[in-house]
Coordinates of C-alpha atoms in Angstrom, one line a residue:
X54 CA 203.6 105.5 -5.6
X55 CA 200.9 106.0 -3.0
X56 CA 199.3 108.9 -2.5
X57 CA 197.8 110.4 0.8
X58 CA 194.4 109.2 0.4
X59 CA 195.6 105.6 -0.4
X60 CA 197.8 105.8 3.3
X61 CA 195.1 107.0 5.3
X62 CA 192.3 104.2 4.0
X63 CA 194.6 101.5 4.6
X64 CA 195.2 103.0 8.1
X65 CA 191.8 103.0 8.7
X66 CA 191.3 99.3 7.7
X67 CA 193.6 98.2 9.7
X68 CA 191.9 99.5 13.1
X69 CA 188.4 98.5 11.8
X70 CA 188.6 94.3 11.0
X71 CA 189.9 93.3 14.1
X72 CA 186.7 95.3 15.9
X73 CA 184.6 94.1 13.7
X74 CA 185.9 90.3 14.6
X75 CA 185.4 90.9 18.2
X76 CA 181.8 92.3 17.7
X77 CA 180.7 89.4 16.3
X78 CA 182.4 86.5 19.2
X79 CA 180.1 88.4 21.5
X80 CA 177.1 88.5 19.7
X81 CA 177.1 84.4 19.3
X82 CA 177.9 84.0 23.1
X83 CA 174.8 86.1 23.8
X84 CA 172.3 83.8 21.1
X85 CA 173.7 80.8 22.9
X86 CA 172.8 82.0 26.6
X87 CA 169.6 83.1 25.3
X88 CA 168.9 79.5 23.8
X89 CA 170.0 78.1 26.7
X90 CA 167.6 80.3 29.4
X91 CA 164.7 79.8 26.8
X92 CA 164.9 76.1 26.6
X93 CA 165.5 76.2 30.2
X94 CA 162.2 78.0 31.0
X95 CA 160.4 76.2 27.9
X96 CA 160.8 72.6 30.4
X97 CA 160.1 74.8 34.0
X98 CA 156.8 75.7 32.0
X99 CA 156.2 72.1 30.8
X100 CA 156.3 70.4 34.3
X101 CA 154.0 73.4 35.7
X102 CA 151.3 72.6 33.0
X103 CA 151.9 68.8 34.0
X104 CA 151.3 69.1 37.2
X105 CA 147.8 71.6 36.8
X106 CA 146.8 69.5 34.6
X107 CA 146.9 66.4 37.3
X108 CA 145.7 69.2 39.9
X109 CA 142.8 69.6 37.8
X110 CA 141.9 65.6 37.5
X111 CA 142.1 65.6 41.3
X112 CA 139.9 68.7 42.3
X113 CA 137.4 67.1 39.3
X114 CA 136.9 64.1 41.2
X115 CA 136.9 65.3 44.8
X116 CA 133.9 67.4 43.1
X117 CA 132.3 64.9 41.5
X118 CA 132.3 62.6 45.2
X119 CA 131.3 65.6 47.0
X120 CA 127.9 66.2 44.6
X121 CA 127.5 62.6 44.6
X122 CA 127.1 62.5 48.8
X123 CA 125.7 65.5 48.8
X124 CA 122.8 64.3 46.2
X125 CA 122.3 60.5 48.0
X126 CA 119.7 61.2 50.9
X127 CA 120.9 60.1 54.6
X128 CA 119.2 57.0 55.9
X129 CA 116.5 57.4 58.3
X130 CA 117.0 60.8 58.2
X131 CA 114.8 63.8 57.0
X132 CA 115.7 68.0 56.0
X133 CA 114.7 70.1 58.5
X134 CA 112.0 72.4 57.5
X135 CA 114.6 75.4 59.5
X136 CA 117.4 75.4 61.1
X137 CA 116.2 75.4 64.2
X138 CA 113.2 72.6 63.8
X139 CA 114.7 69.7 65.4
X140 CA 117.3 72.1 67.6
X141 CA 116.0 74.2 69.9
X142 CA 117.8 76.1 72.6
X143 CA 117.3 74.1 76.0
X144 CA 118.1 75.5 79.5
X145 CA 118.4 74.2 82.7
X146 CA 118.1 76.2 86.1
X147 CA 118.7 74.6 89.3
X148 CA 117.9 75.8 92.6
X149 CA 118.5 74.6 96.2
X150 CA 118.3 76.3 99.6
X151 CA 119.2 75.8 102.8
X152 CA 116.2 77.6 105.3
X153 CA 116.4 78.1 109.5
X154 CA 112.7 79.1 110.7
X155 CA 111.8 80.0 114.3
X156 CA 108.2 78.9 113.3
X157 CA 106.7 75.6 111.0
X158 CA 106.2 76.3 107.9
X159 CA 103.4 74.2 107.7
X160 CA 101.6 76.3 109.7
X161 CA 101.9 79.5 107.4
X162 CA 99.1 81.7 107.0
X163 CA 98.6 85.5 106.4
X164 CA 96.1 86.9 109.2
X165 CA 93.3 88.9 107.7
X166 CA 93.6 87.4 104.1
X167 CA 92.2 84.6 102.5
X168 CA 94.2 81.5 102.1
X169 CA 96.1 81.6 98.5
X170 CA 97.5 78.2 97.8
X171 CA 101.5 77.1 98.5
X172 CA 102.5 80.0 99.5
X173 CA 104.8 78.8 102.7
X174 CA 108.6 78.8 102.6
X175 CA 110.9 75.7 101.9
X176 CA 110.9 73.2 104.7
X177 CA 113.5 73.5 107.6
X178 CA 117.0 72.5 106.5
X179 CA 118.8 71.4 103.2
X180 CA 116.4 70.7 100.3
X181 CA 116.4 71.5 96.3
X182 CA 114.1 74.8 95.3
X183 CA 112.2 74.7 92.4
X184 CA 114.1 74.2 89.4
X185 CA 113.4 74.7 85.6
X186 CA 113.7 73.1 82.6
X187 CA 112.9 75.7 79.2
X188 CA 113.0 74.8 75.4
X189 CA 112.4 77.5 72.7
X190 CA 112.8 77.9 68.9
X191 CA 111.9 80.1 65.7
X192 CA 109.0 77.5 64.7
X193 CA 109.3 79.5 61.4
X194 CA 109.7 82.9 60.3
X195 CA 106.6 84.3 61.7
X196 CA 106.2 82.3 65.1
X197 CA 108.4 81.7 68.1
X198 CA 107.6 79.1 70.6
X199 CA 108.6 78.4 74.1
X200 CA 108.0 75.7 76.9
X201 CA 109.2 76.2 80.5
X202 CA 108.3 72.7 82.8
X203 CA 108.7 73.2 86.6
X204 CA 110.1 70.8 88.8
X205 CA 109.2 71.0 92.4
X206 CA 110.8 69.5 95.2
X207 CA 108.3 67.0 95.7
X208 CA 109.4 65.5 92.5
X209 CA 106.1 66.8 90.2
X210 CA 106.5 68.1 86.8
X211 CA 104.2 71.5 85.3
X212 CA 103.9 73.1 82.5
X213 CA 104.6 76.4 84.1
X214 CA 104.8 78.3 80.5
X215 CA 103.9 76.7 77.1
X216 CA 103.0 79.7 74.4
X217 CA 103.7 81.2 71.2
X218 CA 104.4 84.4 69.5
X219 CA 103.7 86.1 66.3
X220 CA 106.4 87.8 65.7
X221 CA 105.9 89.0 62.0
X222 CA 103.0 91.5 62.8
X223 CA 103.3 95.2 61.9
X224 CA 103.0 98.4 63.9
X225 CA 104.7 96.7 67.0
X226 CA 101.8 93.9 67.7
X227 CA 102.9 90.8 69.5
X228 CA 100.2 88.1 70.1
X229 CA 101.2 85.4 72.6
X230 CA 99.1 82.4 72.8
X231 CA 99.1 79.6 75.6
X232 CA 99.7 79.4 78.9
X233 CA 102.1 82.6 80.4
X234 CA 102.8 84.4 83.6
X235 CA 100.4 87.5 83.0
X236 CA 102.4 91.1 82.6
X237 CA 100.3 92.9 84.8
X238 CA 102.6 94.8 87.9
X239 CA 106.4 94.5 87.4
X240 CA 107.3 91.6 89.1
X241 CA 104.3 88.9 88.1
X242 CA 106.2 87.9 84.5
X243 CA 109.6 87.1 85.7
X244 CA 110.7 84.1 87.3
X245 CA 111.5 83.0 90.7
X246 CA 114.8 82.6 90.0
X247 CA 115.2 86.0 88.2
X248 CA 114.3 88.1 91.4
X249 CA 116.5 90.0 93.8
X250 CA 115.0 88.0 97.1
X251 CA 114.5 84.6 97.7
X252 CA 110.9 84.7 98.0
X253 CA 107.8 86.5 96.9
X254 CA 106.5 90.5 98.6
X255 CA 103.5 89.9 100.5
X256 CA 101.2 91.4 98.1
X257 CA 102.1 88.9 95.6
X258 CA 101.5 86.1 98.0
X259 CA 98.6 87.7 99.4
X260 CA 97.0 89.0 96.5
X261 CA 98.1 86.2 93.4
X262 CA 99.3 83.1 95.2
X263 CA 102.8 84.3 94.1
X264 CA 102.2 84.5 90.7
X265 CA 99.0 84.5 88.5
X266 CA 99.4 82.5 85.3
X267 CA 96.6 81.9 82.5
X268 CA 96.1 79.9 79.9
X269 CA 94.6 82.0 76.8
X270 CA 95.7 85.4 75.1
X271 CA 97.7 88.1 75.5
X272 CA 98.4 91.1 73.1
X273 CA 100.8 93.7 73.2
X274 CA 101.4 97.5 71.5
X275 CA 104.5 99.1 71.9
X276 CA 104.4 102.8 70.5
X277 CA 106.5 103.9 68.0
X278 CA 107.7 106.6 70.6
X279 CA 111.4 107.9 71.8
X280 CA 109.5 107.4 75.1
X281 CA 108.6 103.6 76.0
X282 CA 105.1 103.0 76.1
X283 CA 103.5 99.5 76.3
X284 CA 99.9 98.8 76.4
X285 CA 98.6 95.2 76.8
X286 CA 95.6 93.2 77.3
X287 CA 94.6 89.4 78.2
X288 CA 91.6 87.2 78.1
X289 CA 92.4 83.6 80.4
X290 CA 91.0 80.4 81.9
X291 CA 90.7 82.1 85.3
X292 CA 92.0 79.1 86.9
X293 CA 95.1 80.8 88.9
X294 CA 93.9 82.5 92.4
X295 CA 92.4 84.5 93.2
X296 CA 90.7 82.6 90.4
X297 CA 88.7 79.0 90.2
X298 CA 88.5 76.2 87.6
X299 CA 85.4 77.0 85.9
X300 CA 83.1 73.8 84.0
X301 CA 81.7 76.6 81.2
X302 CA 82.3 78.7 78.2
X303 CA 83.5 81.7 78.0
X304 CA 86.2 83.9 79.7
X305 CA 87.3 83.7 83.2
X306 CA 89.5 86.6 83.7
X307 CA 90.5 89.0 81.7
X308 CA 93.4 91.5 82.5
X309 CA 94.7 95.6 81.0
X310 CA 98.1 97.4 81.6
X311 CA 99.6 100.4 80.4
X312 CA 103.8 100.6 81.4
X313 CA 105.9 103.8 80.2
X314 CA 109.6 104.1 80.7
X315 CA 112.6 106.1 79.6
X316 CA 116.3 107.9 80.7
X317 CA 117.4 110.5 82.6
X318 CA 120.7 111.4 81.1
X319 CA 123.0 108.9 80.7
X320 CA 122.7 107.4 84.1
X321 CA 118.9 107.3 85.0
X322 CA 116.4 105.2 83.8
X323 CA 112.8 104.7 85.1
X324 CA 109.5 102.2 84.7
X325 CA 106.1 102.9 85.8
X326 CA 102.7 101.2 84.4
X327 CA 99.4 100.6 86.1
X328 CA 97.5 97.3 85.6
X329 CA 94.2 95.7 86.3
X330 CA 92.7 91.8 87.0
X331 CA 89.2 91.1 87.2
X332 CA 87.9 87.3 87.9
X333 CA 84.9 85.3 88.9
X334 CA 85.9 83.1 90.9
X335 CA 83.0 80.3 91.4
X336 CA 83.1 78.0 95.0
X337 CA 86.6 79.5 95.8
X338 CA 86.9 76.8 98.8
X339 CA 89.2 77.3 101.8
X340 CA 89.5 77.6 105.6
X341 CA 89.1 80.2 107.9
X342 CA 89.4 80.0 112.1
X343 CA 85.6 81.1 113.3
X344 CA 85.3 83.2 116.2
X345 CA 85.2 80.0 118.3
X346 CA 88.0 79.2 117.2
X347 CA 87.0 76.1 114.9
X348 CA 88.4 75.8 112.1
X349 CA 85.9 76.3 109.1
X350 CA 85.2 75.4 105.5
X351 CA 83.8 78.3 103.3
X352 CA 83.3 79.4 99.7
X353 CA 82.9 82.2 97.4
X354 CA 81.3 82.7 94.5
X355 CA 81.5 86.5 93.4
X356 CA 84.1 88.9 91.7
X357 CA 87.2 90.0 92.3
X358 CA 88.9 93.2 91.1
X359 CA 92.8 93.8 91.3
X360 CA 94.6 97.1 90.7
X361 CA 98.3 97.1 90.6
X362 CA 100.6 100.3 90.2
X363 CA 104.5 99.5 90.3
X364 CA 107.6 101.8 89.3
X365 CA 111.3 100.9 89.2
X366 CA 114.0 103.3 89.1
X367 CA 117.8 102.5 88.3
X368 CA 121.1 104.3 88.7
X369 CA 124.4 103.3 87.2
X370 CA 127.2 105.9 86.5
X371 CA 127.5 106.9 83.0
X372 CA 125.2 104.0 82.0
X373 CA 127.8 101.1 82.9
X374 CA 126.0 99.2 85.3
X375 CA 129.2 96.5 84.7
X376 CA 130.9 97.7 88.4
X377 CA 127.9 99.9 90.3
X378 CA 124.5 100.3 90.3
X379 CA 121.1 100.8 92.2
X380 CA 117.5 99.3 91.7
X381 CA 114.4 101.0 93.5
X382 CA 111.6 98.7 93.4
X383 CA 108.0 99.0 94.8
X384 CA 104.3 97.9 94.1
X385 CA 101.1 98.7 95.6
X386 CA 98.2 96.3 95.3
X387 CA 94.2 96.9 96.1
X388 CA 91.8 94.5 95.7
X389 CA 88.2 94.6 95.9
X390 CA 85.8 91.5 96.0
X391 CA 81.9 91.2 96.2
X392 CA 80.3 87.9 96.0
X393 CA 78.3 85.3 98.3
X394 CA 80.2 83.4 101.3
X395 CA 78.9 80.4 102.5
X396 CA 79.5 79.5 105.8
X397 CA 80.2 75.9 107.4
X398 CA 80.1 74.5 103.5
X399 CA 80.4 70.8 104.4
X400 CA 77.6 70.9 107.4
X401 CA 80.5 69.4 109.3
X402 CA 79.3 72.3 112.4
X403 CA 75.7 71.7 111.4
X404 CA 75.9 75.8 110.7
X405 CA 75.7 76.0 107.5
X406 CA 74.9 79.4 105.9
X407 CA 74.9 81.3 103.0
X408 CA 75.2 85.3 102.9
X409 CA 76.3 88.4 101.0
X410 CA 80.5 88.8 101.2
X411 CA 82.4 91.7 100.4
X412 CA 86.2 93.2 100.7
X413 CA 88.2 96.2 100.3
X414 CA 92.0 95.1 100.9
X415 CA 95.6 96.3 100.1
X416 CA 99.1 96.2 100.5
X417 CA 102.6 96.8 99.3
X418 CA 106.7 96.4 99.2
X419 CA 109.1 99.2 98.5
X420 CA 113.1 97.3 98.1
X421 CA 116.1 98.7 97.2
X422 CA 119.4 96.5 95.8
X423 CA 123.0 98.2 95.6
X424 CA 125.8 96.5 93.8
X425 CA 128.9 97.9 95.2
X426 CA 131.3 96.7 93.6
X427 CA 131.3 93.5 90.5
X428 CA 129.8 91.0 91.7
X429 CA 128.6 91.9 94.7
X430 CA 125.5 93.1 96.3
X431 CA 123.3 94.1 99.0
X432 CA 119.4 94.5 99.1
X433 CA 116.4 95.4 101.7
X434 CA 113.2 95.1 101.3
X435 CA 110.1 95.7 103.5
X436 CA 106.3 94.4 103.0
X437 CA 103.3 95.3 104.5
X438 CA 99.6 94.0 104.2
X439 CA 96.4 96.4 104.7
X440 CA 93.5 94.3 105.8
X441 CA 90.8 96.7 105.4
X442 CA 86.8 95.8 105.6
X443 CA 85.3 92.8 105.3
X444 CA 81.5 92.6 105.5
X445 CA 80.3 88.7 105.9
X446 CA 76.6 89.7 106.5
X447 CA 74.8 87.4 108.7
X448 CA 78.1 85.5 108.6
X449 CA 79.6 87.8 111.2
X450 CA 77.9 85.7 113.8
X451 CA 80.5 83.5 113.3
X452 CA 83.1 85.1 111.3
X453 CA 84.9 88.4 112.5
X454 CA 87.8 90.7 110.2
X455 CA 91.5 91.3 111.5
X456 CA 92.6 94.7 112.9
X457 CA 96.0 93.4 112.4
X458 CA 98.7 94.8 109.8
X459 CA 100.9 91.7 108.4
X460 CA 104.2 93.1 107.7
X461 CA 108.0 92.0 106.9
X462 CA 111.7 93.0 106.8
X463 CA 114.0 91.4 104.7
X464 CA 118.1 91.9 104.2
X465 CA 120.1 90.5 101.4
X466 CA 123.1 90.0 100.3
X467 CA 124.2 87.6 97.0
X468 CA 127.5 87.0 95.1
X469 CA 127.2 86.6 90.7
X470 CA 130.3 84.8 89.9
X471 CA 129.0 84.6 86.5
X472 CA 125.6 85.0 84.6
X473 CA 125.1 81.6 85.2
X474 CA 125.5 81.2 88.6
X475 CA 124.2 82.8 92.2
X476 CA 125.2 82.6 95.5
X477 CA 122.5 84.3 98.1
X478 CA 122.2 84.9 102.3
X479 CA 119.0 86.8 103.4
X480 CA 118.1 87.4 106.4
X481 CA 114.2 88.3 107.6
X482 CA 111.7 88.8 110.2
X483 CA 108.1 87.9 109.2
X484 CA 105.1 89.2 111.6
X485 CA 102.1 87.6 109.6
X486 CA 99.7 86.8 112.3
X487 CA 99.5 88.6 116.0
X488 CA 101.8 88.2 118.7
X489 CA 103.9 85.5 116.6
X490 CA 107.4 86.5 115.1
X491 CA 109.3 84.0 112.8
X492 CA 112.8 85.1 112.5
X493 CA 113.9 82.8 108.9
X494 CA 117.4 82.5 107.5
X495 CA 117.5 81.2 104.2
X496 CA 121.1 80.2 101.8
X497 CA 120.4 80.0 98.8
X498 CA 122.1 78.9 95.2
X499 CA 121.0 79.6 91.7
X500 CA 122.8 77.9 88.6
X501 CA 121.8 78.0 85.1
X502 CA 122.9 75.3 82.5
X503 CA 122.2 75.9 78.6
X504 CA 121.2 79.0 76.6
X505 CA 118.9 81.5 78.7
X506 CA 117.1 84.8 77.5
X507 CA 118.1 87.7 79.3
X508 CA 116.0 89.3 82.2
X509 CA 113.4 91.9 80.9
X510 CA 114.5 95.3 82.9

């Protein structure tokens, strides 16, 4: 006989087994998917590992080819000492022009001032300007170098710059060595084919031949000031006019210059500096009309003094010169010279004579440039020349000084496609000796190949 306790277990049996049964189906079918996904993964992992470990092979021997070329020396071929030894930047600037002159230019001559070399502008018609040819490196870490070769239109090569710079001094020193365009004035450094007219102000043509370049020292200072403040000095060969060669030691000209600049706001800026050139020139030889109106050889031995003072002012909105702008430009030149002038040098007139000379003479040019819009822009400029005294001594029996005041207009107007390229039209009336007027038109192109340092301001 069963009793209560005996019913219920057996009920309770009953409901557990098959439960129990089922439970453990389940837990096999799991264990066999897990085998599965881990022998699965177990060959994914296998082939990975195969194919770093081929990976690795390859990458070793690329490697090992790569140090091996690397190692073997090029043939015929040396290191550079810097990266920019046997690479330095070269630049090109051509220049051509067409010119339209009511009077020769080979009869060019400034009345009242001594003659100052090749001066004149280009012939009549189509011909190629003066064009450059520049080449400049980082010689090392403490000296920058730069060559600049001229090539006229008569097909001669100069050396029209050849110097270097230490550029590792302290306390804002830059020695330049060589041959240079001195810094004295504002417009005596930059190059013909950086200026806003086709040709040279009178003063520069009267006063430097154009430019005066020297082959020596130079040294500059800028203060460490919020205001801009340069102050230079030179010691030179002397050679450039108003200048001589000279057979002897020592120094032939020596030159000082003090420049300050700064801003007005944000859309003024200004330059303004005063220089000085002294020289002794020895047998300066050139030609001079007499009072009978023979041509006549004379030299000077002597000194000759030269003061410059020059300012430059500039506008452009809000400091973007990109669309507008304005440049006011002008120098003023006096020069003072005190030597001996002999007259009739060659005894060619049988009146040869020798007697005291001296000169107080000056001049200047005041221009103005607008760019109106990209691109574009239009420019005036007027010169004037100051003859002053000249006392020849007994020479003024046959030698007598101008009353007359050489002067010039000038209108221009130029297209800048690019940084590299200049298209220019300028218009001019030049009154350099009395009662003659030579109205010159002159179209002009400017294109720069290569790698070019920008324009000092």
């Amino acid at each position: 006989m069963r009793t209560p306790v005996s019913a219920a277990l057996v009920a309770a049996l009953s409901f557990t087994l098959p439960a129990h049964a089922a439970n453990e189906a389940d837990l096999a079918e799991i264990r066999a998917q897990v085998k599965q996904m881990k022998e699965t993964y177990e060959q994914r992992i296998a082939a990975l590992e195969s194919r770093l470990a081929e990976a690795e092979k390859t990458a070793a021997k690329v490697e090992a080819s790569a140090i091996q070329s690397v190692a073997a020396p090029a043939p015929f071929a040396a290191a550079p000492t810097s990266a920019s030894a046997f690479n330095p930047a070269i630049y090109a600037v051509l220049q051509g022009v067409y010119a339209n002159l009511s009077q020769d230019p080979n009869k060019y001559a400034i009345n009242g001032f001594v003659p100052s070399g090749d001066i004149a502008p280009a012939k009549r018609g189509f011909s190629i300007a003066e064009s450059e040819l520049g080449f400049s490196a980082n010689v090392d870490d403490k000296i920058y170098a730069n060559m600049i070769l001229s090539l006229s239109p008569d097909n001669s090569v100069e050396v029209e710059e050849a110097y270097g710079v230490l550029t590792a001094l302290p306390g804002g020193l830059r020695p330049k060595f060589g041959r240079f365009l001195s810094s004295i004035g504002y417009l005596n450094d930059q190059h013909q084919h950086g200026w806003d007219f086709y040709d040279a102000p009178l003063p520069y043509q009267a006063f430097l031949g154009g430019q005066f370049r020297s082959d020596g020292l130079q040294l500059k200072w800028v203060a460490p000031t919020d205001t801009y403040l340069e102050l230079g000095a030179e010691v030179g060969d002397g050679a450039s006019f108003p200048g001589t060669e000279r057979n002897r030691n020592g120094v032939g000209n020596y030159a000082l210059y003090a420049h300050a600049g700064g801003d007005i706001g944000t859309s003024h800026s200004w330059r303004a500096g005063l220089s000085y050139l002294g020289l002794k020139p020895q047998d300066r030889e050139y030609v001079q009309v007499d009072t009978s109106g023979v041509d006549s050889q004379l030299s000077f031995s002597g000194r000759s003094n030269l003061a410059i003072a020059d300012f430059v002012w500039k506008y452009a909105p809000n400091g973007n010169a990109q669309n507008t702008n304005f440049k006011l430009q002008g120098e003023y030149f006096w020069r003072k010279e005190n030597g001996n002038l002999t007259y009739d040098r060659d005894g060619a007139l049988g009146l040869t004579n020798a007697s005291s000379y001296s000169s107080r003479q000056s001049g200047g040019y005041l221009q103005g440039v607008y760019q109106f819009m990209p691109e574009w822009r239009v420019g005036a400029r007027y010169d004037r020349l100051e003859p002053g005294t000249v006392g020849y001594g007994t020479n003024a029996a046959y030698l007598d000084s101008s009353g007359f005041n050489p002067q010039r207009y000038a209108l221009m107007f130029d297209y800048t496609p690019s940084e590299f390229g200049r298209f220019r039209l300028q218009v001019q009336q030049s009154k350099l000796q009395p009662d003659l007027t030579d109205n010159q038109v002159f179209l002009q192109y400017i294109l720069t190949l290569g790698a070019h340092g920008a324009h000092k301001y």
